Amino acid sequence: VLWEDEFYCTYCGKKFGNEPAKLAIHIKNYHETGHRKSK
């Protein structure tokens, strides 16, 4: 598989360009919340 210099969410496909940190925060905030509800 040839990866381009673009990070995207594997859950919803939202693109984050070359900012993996923003992608990580997005996944943490939007997609990991369903696994464990600790708030």
Short mmCIF file of C-alpha atoms in Angstrom, two decimals:
data_model
loop_
_atom_site.label_atom_id
_atom_site.label_comp_id
_atom_site.label_asym_id
_atom_site.label_seq_id
_atom_site.Cartn_x
_atom_site.Cartn_y
_atom_site.Cartn_z
CA VAL A 1 0.00 0.00 0.00
CA LEU A 2 1.38 3.39 -0.99
CA TRP A 3 0.63 6.08 1.54
CA GLU A 4 0.34 9.70 0.55
CA ASP A 5 1.35 12.49 2.90
CA GLU A 6 -2.17 12.78 4.19
CA PHE A 7 -3.60 11.51 7.44
CA TYR A 8 -7.27 10.63 7.60
CA CYS A 9 -9.62 9.08 10.10
CA THR A 10 -10.13 5.39 9.46
CA TYR A 11 -13.48 5.60 11.27
CA CYS A 12 -15.20 8.35 9.30
CA GLY A 13 -12.75 9.28 6.53
CA LYS A 14 -12.22 12.88 7.63
CA LYS A 15 -8.92 14.16 6.23
CA PHE A 16 -6.31 15.87 8.39
CA GLY A 17 -3.56 16.55 5.85
CA ASN A 18 -0.16 16.32 7.51
CA GLU A 19 -1.33 16.84 11.08
CA PRO A 20 -1.38 13.43 12.81
CA ALA A 21 -1.74 15.14 16.19
CA LYS A 22 -5.10 16.61 15.19
CA LEU A 23 -6.13 13.21 13.86
CA ALA A 24 -5.24 11.56 17.16
CA ILE A 25 -7.26 14.12 19.11
CA HIS A 26 -10.19 13.68 16.73
CA ILE A 27 -10.21 9.92 17.22
CA LYS A 28 -9.88 10.30 20.97
CA ASN A 29 -12.74 12.78 21.19
CA TYR A 30 -15.16 11.38 18.62
CA HIS A 31 -14.55 7.67 18.28
CA GLU A 32 -13.03 6.36 21.50
CA THR A 33 -15.81 7.74 23.70
CA GLY A 34 -18.14 4.87 22.81
CA HIS A 35 -15.78 2.20 24.11
CA ARG A 36 -15.69 3.41 27.68
CA LYS A 37 -17.95 6.08 29.15
CA SER A 38 -15.80 7.83 31.73
CA LYS A 39 -16.76 11.48 32.12
#
